[in-house]
Protein backbone atom coordinates (compact mmCIF):
# COMPACT_ATOMS: atom_id res chain seq x y z
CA UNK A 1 -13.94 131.59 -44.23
CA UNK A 2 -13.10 130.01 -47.20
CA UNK A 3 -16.64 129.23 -48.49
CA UNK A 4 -19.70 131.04 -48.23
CA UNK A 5 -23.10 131.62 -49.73
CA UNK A 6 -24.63 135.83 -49.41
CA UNK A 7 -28.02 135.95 -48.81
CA UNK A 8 -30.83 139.10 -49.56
CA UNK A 9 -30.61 142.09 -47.91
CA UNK A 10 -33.78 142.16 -46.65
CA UNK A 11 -33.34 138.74 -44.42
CA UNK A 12 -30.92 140.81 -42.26
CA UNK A 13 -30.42 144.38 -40.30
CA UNK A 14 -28.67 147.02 -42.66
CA UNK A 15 -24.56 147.27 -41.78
CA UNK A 16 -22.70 149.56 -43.02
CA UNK A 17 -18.21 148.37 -42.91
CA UNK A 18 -15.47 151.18 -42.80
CA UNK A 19 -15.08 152.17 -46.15
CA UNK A 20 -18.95 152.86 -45.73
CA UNK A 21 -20.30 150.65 -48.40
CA UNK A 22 -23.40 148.73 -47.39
CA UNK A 23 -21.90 145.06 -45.80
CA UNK A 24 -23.34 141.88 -47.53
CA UNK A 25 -24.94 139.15 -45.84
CA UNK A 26 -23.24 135.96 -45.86
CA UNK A 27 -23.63 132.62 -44.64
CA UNK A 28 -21.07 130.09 -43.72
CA UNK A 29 -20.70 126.87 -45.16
CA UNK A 30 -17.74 125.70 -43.98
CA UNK A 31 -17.62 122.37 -41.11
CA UNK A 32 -16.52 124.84 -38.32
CA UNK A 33 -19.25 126.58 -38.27
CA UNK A 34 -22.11 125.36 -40.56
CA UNK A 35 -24.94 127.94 -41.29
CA UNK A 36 -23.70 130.76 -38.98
CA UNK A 37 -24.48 134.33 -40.68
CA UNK A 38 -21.89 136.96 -41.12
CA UNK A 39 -20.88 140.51 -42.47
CA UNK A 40 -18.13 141.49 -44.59
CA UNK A 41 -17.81 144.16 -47.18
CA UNK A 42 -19.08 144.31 -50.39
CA UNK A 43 -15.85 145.48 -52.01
CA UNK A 44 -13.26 144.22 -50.08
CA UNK A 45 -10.20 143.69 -52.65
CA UNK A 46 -11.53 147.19 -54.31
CA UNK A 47 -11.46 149.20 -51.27
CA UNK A 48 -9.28 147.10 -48.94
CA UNK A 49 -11.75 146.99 -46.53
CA UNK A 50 -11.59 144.49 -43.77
CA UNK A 51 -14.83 144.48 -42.30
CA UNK A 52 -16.32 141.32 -41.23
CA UNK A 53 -18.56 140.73 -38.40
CA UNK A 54 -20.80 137.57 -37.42
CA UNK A 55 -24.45 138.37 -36.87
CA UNK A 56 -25.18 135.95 -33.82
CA UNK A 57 -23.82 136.82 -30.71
CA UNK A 58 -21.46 135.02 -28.92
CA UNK A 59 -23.59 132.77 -26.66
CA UNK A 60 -24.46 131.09 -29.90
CA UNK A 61 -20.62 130.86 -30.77
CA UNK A 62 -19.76 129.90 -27.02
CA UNK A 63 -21.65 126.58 -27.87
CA UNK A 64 -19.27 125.67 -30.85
CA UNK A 65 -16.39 126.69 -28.39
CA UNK A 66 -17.92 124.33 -26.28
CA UNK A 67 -18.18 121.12 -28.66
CA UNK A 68 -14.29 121.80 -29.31
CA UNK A 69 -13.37 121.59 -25.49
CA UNK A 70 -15.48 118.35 -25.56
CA UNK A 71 -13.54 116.86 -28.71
CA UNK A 72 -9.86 117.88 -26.74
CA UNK A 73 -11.31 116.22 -23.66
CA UNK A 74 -11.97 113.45 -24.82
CA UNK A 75 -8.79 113.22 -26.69
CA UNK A 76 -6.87 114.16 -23.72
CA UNK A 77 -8.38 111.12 -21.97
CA UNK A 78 -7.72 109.04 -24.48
CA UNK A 79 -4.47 109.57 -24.32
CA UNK A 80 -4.19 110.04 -20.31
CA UNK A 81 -5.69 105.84 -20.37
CA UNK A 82 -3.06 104.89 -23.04
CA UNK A 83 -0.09 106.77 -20.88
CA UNK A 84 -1.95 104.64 -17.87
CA UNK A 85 -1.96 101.15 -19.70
CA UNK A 86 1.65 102.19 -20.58
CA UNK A 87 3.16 102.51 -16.77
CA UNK A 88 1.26 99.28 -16.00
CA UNK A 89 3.04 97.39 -18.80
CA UNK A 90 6.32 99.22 -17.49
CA UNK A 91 5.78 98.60 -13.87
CA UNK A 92 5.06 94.98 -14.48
CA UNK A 93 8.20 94.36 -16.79
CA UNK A 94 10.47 96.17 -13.47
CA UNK A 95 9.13 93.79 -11.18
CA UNK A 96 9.97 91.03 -13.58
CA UNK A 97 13.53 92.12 -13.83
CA UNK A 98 13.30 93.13 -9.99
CA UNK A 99 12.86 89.34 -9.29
CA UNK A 100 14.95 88.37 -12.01
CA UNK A 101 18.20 90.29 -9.89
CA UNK A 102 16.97 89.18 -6.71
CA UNK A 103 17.01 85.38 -7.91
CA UNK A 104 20.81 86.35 -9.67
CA UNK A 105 22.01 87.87 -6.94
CA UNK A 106 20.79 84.53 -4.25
CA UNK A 107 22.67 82.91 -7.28
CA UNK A 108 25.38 84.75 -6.66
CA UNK A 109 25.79 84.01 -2.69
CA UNK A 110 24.83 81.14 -3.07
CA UNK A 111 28.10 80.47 -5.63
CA UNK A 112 30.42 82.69 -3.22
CA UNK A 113 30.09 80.51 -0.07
CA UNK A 114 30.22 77.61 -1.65
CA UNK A 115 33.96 79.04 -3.70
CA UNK A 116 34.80 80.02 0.03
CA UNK A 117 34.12 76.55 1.41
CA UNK A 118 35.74 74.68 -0.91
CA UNK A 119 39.24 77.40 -0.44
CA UNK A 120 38.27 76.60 3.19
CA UNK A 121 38.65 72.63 2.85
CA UNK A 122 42.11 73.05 0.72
């Protein structure tokens, strides 16, 4: 939580955090989770206290969870058509040079019996 703005007292339930000073009521600014409320000590660099808690419970959280899972969905198809359009490109370039061999290698017969016919005729 690298930003956050503490709200009153009174607009929450009393916590107390380990070292057993009263935890202040925060809420979060940052993108990841806008507006969500929170606990953490009041002296945490003076006590060493790591007490922090969010206030919501997680069903609230679950639907932040849930917005991620969309955003790496739809990243992961994304990238699942471009891997598609790929192997098309790739499968049409092997049949190109599939052909390509076929027509070298009737080139190549072709040139063989006619070297054997004309040894033949000398």
């Amino acid at each position: 939580m690298s930003e956050s703005s503490c709200d009153s007292i009174s607009n929450s339930m009393i916590m107390t955090c380990f070292c057993g000073e009263l935890a202040r009521y925060f809420t979060s600014t940052v993108s990841l989770n806008p507006r969500r409320r929170f606990y953490r000590c009041s002296k945490p660099k003076i006590e060493n206290c790591e007490f922090w808690r969010w206030e919501d419970s997680s069903s609230e959280n679950s639907s932040i969870e849930v917005n991620l899972l969309k955003s790496k969905l739809e990243v992961a198809t994304l990238k699942m058509e471009n891997l598609r359009e790929s192997l098309n490109v790739v499968k049409i370039k092997r049949d190109n040079l599939r052909e390509k061999m076929e027509n070298l290698e009737s080139l190549n017969y072709f040139e063989v019996n006619k070297s054997r016919n004309l040894e033949a005729k000398c």
